[in-house]
CSV table of C-alpha atoms and ligand atoms in Angstrom, one decimal:
chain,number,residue,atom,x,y,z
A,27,UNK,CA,-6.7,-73.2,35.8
A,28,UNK,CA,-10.1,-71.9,35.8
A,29,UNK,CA,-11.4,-74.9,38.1
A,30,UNK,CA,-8.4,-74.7,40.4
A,31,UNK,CA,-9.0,-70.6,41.3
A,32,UNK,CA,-12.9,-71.7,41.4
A,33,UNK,CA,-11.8,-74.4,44.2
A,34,UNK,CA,-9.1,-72.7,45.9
A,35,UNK,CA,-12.1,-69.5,45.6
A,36,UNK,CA,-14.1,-72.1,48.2
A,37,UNK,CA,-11.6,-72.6,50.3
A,38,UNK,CA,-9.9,-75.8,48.9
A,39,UNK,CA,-6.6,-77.0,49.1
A,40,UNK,CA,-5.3,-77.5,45.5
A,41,UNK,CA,-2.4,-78.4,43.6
A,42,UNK,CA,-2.0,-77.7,39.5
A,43,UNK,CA,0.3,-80.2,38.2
A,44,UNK,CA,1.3,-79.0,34.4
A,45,UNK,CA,3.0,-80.9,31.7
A,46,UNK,CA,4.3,-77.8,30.4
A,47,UNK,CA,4.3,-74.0,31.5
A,48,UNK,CA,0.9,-73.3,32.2
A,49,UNK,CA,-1.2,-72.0,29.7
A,50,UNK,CA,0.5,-73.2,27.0
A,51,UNK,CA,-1.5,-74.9,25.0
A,52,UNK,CA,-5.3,-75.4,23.3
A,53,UNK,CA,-6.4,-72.3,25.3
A,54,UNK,CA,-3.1,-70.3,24.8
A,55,UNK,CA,-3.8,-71.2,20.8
A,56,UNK,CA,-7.6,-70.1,20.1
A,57,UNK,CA,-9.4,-67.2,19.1
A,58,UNK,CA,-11.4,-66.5,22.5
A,59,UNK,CA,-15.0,-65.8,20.7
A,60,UNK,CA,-17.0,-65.8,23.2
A,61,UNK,CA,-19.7,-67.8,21.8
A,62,UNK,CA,-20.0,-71.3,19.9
A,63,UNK,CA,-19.2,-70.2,15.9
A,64,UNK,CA,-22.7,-71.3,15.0
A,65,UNK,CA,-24.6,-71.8,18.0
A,66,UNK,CA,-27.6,-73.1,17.1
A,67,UNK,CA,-25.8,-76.1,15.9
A,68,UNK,CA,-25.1,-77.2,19.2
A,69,UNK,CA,-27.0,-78.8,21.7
A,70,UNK,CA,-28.9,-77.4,24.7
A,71,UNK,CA,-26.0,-78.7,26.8
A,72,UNK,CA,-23.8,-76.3,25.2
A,73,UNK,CA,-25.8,-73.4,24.7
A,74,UNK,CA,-26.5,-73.6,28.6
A,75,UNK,CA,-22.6,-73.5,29.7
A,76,UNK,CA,-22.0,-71.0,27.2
A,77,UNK,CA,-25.1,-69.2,28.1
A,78,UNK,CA,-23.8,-68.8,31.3
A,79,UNK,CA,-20.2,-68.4,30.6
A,80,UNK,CA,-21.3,-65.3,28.7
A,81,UNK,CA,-22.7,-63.7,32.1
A,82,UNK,CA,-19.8,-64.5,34.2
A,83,UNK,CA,-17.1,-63.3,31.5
A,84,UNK,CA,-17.1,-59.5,32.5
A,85,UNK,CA,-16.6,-60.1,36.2
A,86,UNK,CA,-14.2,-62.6,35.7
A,87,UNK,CA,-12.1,-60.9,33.3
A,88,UNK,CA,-11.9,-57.6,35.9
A,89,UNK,CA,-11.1,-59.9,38.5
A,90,UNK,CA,-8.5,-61.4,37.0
A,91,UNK,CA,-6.9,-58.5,36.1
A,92,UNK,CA,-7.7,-56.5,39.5
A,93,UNK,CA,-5.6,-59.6,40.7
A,94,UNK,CA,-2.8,-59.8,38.1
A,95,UNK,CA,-2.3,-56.4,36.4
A,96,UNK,CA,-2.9,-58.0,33.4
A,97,UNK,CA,-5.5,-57.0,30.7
A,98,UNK,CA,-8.0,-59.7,29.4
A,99,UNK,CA,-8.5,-57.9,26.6
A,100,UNK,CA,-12.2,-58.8,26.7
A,101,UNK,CA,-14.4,-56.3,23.9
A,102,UNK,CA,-17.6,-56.5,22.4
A,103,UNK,CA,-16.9,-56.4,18.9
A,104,UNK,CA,-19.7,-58.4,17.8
A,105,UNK,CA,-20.0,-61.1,15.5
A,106,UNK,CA,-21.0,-60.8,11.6
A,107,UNK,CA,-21.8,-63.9,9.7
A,108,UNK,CA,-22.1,-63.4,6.0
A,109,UNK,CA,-25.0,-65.5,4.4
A,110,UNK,CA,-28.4,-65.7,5.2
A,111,UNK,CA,-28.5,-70.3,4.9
A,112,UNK,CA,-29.5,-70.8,8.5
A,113,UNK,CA,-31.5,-67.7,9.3
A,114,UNK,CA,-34.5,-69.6,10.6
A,115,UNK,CA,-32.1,-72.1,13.0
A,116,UNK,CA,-30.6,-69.0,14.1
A,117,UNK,CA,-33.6,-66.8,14.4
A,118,UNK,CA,-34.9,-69.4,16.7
A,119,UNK,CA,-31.7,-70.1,18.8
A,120,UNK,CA,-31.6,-66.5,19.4
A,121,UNK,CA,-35.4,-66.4,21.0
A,122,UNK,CA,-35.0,-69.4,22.8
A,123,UNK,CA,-31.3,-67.9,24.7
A,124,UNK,CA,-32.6,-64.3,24.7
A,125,UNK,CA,-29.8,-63.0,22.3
A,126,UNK,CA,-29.7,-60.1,20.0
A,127,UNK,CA,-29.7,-60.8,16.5
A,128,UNK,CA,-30.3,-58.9,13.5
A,129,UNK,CA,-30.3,-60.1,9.7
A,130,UNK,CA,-28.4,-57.7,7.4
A,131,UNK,CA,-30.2,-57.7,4.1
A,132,UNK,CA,-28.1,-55.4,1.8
A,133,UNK,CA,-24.3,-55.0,1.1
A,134,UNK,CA,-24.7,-51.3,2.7
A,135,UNK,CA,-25.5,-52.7,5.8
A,136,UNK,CA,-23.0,-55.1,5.9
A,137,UNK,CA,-20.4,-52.6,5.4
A,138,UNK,CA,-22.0,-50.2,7.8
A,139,UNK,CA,-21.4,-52.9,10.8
A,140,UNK,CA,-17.8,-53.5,9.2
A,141,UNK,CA,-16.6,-50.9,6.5
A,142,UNK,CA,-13.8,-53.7,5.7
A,143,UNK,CA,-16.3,-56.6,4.7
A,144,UNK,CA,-15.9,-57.8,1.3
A,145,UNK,CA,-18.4,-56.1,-0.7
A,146,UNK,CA,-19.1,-59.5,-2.0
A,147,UNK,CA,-21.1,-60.2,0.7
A,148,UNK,CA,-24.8,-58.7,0.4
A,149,UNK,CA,-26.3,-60.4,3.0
A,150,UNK,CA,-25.8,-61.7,6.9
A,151,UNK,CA,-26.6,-61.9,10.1
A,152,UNK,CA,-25.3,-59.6,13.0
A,153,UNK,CA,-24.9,-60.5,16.8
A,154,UNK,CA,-24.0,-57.3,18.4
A,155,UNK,CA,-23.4,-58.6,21.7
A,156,UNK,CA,-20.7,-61.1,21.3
A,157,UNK,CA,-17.2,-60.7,23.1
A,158,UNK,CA,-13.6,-62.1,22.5
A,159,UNK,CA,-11.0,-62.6,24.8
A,160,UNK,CA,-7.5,-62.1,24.1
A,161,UNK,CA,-6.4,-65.6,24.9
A,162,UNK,CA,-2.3,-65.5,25.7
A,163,UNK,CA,-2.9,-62.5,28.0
A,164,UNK,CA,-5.8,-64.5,29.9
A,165,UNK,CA,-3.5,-67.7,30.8
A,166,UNK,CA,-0.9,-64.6,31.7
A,167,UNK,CA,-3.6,-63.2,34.1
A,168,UNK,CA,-4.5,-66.8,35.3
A,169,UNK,CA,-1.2,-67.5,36.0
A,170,UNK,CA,-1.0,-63.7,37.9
A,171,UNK,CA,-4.0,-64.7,40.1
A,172,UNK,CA,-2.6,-67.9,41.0
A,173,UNK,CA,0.0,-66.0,42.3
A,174,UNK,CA,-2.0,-63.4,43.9
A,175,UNK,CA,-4.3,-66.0,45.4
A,176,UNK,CA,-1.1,-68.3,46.3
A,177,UNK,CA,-2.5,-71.2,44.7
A,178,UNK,CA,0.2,-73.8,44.1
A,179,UNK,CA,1.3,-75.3,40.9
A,180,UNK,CA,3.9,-77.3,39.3
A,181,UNK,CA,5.1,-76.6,35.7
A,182,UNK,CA,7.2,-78.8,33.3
A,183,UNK,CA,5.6,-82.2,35.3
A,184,UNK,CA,3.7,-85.0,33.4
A,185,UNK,CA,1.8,-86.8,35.0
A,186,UNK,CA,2.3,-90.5,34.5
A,187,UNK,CA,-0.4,-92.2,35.9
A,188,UNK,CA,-3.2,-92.3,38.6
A,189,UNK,CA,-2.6,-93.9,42.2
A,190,UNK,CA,-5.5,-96.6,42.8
A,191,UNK,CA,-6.5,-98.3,45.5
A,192,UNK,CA,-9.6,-100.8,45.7
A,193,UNK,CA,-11.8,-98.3,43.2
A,194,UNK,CA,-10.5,-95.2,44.9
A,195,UNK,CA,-7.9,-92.9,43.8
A,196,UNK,CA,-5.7,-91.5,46.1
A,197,UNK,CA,-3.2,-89.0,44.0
A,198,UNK,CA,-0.9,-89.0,41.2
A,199,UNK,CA,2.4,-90.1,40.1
A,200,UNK,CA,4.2,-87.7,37.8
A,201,UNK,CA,8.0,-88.1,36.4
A,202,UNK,CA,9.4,-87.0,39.4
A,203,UNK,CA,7.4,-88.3,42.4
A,204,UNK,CA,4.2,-89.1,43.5
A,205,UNK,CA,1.3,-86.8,45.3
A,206,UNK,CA,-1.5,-88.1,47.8
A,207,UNK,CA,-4.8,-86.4,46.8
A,208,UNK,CA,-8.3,-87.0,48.2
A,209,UNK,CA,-9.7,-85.9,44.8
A,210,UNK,CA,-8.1,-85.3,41.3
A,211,UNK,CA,-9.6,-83.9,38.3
A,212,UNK,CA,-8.6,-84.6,34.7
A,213,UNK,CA,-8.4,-81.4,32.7
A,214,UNK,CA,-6.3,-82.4,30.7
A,215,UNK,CA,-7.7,-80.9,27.0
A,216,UNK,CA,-6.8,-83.1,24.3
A,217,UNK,CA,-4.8,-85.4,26.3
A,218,UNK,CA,-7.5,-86.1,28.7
A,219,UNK,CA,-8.1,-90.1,27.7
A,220,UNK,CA,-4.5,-90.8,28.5
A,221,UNK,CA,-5.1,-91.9,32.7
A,222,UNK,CA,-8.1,-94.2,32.9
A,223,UNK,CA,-7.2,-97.3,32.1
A,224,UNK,CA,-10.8,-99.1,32.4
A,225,UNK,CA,-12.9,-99.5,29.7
A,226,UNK,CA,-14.6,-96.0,31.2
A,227,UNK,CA,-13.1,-93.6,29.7
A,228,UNK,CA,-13.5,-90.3,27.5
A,229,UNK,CA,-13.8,-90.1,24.4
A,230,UNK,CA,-11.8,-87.1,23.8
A,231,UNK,CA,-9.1,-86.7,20.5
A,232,UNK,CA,-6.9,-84.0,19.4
A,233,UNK,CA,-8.0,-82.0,16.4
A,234,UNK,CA,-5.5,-79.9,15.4
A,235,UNK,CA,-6.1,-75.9,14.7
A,236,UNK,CA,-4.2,-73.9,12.9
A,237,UNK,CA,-4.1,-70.3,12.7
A,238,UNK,CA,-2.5,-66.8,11.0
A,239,UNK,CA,-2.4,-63.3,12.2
A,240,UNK,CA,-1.5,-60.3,10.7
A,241,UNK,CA,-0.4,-57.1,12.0
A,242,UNK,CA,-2.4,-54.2,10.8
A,243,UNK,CA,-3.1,-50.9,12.6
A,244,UNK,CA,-5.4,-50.3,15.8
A,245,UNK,CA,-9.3,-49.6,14.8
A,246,UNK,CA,-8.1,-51.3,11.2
A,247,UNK,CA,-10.8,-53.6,11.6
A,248,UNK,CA,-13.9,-53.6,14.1
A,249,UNK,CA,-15.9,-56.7,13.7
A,250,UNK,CA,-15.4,-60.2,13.9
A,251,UNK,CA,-16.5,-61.8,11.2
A,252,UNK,CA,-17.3,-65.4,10.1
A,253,UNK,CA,-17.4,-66.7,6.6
A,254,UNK,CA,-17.8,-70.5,5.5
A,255,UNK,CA,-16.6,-71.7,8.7
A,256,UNK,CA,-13.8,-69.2,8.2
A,257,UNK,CA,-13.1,-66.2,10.9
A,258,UNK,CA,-11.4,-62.9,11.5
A,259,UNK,CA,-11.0,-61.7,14.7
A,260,UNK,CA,-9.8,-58.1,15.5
A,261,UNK,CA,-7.2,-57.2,18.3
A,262,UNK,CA,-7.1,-54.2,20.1
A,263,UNK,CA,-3.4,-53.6,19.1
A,264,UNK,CA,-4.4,-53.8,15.4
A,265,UNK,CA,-3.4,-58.0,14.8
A,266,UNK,CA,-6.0,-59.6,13.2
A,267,UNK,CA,-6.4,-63.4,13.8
A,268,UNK,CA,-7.4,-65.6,11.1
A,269,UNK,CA,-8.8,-69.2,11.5
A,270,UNK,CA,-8.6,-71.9,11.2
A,271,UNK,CA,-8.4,-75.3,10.3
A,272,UNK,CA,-9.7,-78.4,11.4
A,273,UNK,CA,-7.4,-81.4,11.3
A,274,UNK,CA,-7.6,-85.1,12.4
A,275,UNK,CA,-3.4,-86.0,12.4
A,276,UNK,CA,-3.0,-87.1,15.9
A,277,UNK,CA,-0.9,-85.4,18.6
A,278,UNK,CA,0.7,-83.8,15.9
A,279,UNK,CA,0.7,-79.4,16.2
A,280,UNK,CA,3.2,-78.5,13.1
A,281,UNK,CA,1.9,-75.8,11.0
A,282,UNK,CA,1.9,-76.2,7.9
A,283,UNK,CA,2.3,-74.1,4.1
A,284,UNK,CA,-1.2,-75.7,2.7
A,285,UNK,CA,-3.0,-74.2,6.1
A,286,UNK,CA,-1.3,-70.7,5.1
A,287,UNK,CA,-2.6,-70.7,1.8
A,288,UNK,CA,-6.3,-71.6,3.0
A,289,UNK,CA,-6.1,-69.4,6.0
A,290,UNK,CA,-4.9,-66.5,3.7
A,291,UNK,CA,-6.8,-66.9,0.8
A,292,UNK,CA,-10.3,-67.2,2.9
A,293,UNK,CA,-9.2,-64.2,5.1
A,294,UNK,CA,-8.5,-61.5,1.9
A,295,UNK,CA,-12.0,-63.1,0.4
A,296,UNK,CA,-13.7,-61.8,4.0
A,297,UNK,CA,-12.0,-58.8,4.4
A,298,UNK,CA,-9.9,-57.7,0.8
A,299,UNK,CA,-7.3,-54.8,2.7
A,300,UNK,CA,-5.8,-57.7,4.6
A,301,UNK,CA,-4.0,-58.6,1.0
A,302,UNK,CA,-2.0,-55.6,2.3
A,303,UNK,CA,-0.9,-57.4,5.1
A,304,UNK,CA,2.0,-59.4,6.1
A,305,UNK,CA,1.9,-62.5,8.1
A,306,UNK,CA,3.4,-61.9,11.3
A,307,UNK,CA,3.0,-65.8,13.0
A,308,UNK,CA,1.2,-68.8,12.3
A,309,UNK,CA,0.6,-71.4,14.8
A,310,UNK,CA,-1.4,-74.3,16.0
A,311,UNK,CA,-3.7,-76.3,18.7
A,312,UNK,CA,-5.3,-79.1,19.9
A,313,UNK,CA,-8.8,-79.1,20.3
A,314,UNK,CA,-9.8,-81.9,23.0
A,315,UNK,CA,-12.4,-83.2,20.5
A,316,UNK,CA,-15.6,-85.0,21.4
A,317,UNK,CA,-18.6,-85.8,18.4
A,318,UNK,CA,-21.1,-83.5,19.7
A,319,UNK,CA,-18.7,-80.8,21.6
A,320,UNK,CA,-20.5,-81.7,25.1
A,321,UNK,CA,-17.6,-81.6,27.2
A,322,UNK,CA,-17.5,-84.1,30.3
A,323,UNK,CA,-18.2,-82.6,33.7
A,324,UNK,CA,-18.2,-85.4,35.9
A,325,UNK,CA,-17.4,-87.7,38.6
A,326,UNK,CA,-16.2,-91.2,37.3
A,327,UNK,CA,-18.9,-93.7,38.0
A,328,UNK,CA,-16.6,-96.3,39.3
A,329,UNK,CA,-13.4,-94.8,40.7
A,330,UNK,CA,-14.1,-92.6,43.4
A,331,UNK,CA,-12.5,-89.1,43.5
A,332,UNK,CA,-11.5,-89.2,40.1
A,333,UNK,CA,-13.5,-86.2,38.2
A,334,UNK,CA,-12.9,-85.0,34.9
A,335,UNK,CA,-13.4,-81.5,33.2
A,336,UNK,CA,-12.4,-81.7,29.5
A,337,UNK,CA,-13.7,-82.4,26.3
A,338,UNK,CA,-14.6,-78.9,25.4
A,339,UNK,CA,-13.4,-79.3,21.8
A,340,UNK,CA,-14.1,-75.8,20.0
A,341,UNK,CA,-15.7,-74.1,22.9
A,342,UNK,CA,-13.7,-74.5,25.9
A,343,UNK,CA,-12.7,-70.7,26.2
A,344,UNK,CA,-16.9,-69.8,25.8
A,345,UNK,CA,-17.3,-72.7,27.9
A,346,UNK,CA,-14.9,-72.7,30.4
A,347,UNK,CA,-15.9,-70.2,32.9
A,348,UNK,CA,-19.4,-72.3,33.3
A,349,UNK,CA,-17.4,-75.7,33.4
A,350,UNK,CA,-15.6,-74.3,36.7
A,351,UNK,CA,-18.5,-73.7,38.1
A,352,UNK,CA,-20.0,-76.4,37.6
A,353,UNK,CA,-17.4,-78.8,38.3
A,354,UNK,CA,-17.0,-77.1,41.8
A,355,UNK,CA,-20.2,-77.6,42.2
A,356,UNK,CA,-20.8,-80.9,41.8
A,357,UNK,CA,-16.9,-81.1,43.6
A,358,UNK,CA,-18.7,-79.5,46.8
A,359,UNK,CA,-21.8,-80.9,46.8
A,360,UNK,CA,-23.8,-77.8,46.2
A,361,UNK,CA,-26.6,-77.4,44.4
A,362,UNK,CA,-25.5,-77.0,40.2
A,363,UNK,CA,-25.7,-74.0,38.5
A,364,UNK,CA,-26.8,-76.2,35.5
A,365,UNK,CA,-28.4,-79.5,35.1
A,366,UNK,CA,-24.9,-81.6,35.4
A,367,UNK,CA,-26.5,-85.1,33.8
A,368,UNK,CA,-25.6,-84.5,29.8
A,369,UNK,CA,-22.1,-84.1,31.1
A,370,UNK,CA,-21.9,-87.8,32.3
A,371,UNK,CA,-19.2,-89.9,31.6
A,372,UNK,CA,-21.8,-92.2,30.0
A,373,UNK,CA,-23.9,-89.1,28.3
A,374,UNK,CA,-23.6,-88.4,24.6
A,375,UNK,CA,-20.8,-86.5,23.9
B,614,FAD,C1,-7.2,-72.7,16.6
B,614,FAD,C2,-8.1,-72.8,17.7
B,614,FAD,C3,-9.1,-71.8,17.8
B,614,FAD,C4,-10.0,-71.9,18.9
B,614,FAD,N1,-10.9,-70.9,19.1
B,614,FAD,C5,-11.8,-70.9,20.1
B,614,FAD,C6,-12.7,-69.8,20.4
B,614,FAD,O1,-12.7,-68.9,19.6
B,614,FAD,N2,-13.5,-69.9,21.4
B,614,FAD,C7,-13.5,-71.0,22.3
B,614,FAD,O2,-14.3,-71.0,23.3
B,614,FAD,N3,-12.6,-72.0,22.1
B,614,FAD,C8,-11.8,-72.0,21.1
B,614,FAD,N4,-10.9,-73.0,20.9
B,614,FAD,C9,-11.0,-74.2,21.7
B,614,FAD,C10,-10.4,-74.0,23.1
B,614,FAD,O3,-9.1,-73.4,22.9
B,614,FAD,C11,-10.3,-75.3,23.8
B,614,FAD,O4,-11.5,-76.0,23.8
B,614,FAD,C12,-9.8,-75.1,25.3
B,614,FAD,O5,-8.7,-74.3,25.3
B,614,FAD,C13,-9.6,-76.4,26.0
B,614,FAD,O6,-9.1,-76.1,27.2
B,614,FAD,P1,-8.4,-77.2,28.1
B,614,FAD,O7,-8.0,-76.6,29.4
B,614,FAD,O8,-9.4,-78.4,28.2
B,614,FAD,O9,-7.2,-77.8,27.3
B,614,FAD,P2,-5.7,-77.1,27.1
B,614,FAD,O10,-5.8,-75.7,27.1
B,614,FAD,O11,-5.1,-77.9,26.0
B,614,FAD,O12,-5.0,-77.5,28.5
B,614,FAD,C14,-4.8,-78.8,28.9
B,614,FAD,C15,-3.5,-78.8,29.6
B,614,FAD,O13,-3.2,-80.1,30.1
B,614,FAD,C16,-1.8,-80.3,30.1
B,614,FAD,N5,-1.5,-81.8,30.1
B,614,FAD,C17,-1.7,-82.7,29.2
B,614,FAD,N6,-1.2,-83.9,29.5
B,614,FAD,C18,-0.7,-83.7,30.8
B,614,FAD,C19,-0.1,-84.6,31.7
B,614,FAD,N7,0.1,-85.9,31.5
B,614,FAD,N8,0.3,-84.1,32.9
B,614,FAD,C20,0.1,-82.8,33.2
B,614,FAD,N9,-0.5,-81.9,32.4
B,614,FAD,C21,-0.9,-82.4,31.2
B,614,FAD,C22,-1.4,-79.7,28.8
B,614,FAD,O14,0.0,-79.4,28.8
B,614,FAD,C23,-2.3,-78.5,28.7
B,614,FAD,O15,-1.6,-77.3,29.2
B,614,FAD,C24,-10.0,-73.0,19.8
B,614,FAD,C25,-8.9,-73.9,19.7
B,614,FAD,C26,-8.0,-73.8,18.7
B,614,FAD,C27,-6.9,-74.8,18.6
């Protein structure tokens, strides 16, 4: 959706063909953190996209909702990670990208950044400057500017398969009939690998998220926090999300009771008054998973007009805005916002 408003932005003609209402899945399901969970795990190639996703996010989110009426929800709440295990990695990320980081050394300071943390906890680091997005209401405002803009899309349409002619494509077929396309990009999350049927293709598979959310009381809690892989984020209206799992079951997006337990369990252990709290919904994603989480920006090297934006496994919120970009870019010939080669179909991924 992002690449189609970047495109139409330009002045081209575009069509979204969607298997399902739009917005309905992977980016309807995650926790819109603005920033990889541990960042300087990742690779330059990531840091870069979400680097400059991170500058475009405030526009973008008043833009969308100057054009739909709907809120974003974008705040800076900040990010607290308990545990002081990679404070050099991090310490070094955060020089390198220019971010704000500070390492909490007492229990008091903790608690001072989020009076809810677990008083467990005597020791962290704190990125001040990180921002969530509300992600249901941002595929609502995407949707809104598609209709302010006029950009056209089709909903509850599969596509089926690519049209080909002599190593050019030339559209799609979906269940219902067939459209002629100069270009088409696959950005298709999780179910990306499913059209190219060469031995080219992506190396994209579903990981399945799962997450819970309670329903507390506005200002409840302030922070996001992140625990053991673990995280609470805190709505404006008082919900608090908490996630989530990582699961290798296919295509598969049932939730399940052992994901409610874990999910539970680690959220009271990070912030104790959520014990308090009942469980107002559980549900779950697919992550379009790659190894590294370098998500493929690219043109295919051997059928012409076929690009492909996906791949963004657990960053393709923090990512996306960037990947737009970019993919217009390279779409129009311009010069790239960011080096596009360790997005190649043939880059590691
Ligand atoms: C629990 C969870 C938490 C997460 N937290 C974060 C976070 O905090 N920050 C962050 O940056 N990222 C997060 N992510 C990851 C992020 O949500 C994904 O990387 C991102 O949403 C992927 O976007 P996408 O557009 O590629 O895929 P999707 O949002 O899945 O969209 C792909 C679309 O393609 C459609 N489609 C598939 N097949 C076809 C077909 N044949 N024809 C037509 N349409 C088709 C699908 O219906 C779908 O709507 C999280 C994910 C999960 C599951």
């Amino acid at each position: 959706m992002l690449t189609a408003r970047e495109l139409h932005r330009a002045g081209v003609d575009v069509l979204v063909i969607e298997r399902g209402p739009l917005g309905g899945e992977s980016s309807w399901a995650g926790g819109g953190i603005i920033s990889p969970l541990y960042p300087w795990r990742y690779s330059p190639a990531v840091n870069r996209l979400a680097e400059l996703s991170k500058q475009m996010y405030p526009g973008l989110a008043q833009q969308l909702q100057d054009e739909s009426g709907v809120d974003c929800e974008l705040i800076t709440s900040g990010l607290l990670y308990t545990g002081l295990d990679e404070q050099y990695q991090a310490r070094s990320w955060a020089k390198t990208w220019s971010v704000e980081l500070q390492t909490v050394a007492d229990t008091e300071h903790m608690q001072q950044i989020e009076p809810q943390v677990n008083s467990f906890y005597d020791c962290g680091l704190w990125l001040p400057d990180i921002m969530q997005i509300r992600n249901p209401n941002m595929m609502k405002a995407l949707k809104g500017s598609f209709e302010a803009h006029a950009i056209p899309y089709l909903e509850h349409t599969p596509v089926t398969e690519l049209l080909t002619d002599a190593g050019v494509v030339r559209g799609v077929k979906t269940a219902y009939e067939s459209h002629r396309a100069d270009v088409v990009i696959i950005a298709s999350g999780a179910w990306s690998a499913g059209f190219i049927k060469n031995e080219k293709n992506v190396d994209v598979e579903p990981v399945k998220g799962q997450m819970i959310m309670f329903k507390g009381e506005p200002g409840m809690i302030r922070r996001m926090v992140l625990s053991s892989g673990h995280y609470i984020i805190p709505r404006k209206d008082g919900r608090v999300l908490a996630g989530s799992t990582l699961e290798l079951v296919g295509f598969d997006k049932a939730i399940t009771n052992d994901a409610t337990i874990e999910l539970r369990a680690m959220a009271v252990q990070i912030i104790p008054a959520l014990a308090e709290l009942d469980i107002e919904r559980q549900w779950a994603g697919l992550r379009p998973g790659t190894e590294q989480g370098i998500p493929y920006i690219c043109q295919h090297p051997d059928l012409a007009g076929l690009y492909i934006n996906a791949g963004h496994y657990r960053n393709g919120v923090v990512l996306g805005a960037a990947s737009a970009r970019l993919m217009a870019e390279m779409l129009l010939g311009q010069k790239t916002s960011v080096d596009s080669a360790p997005y190649a179909l043939d880059a590691v991924h």
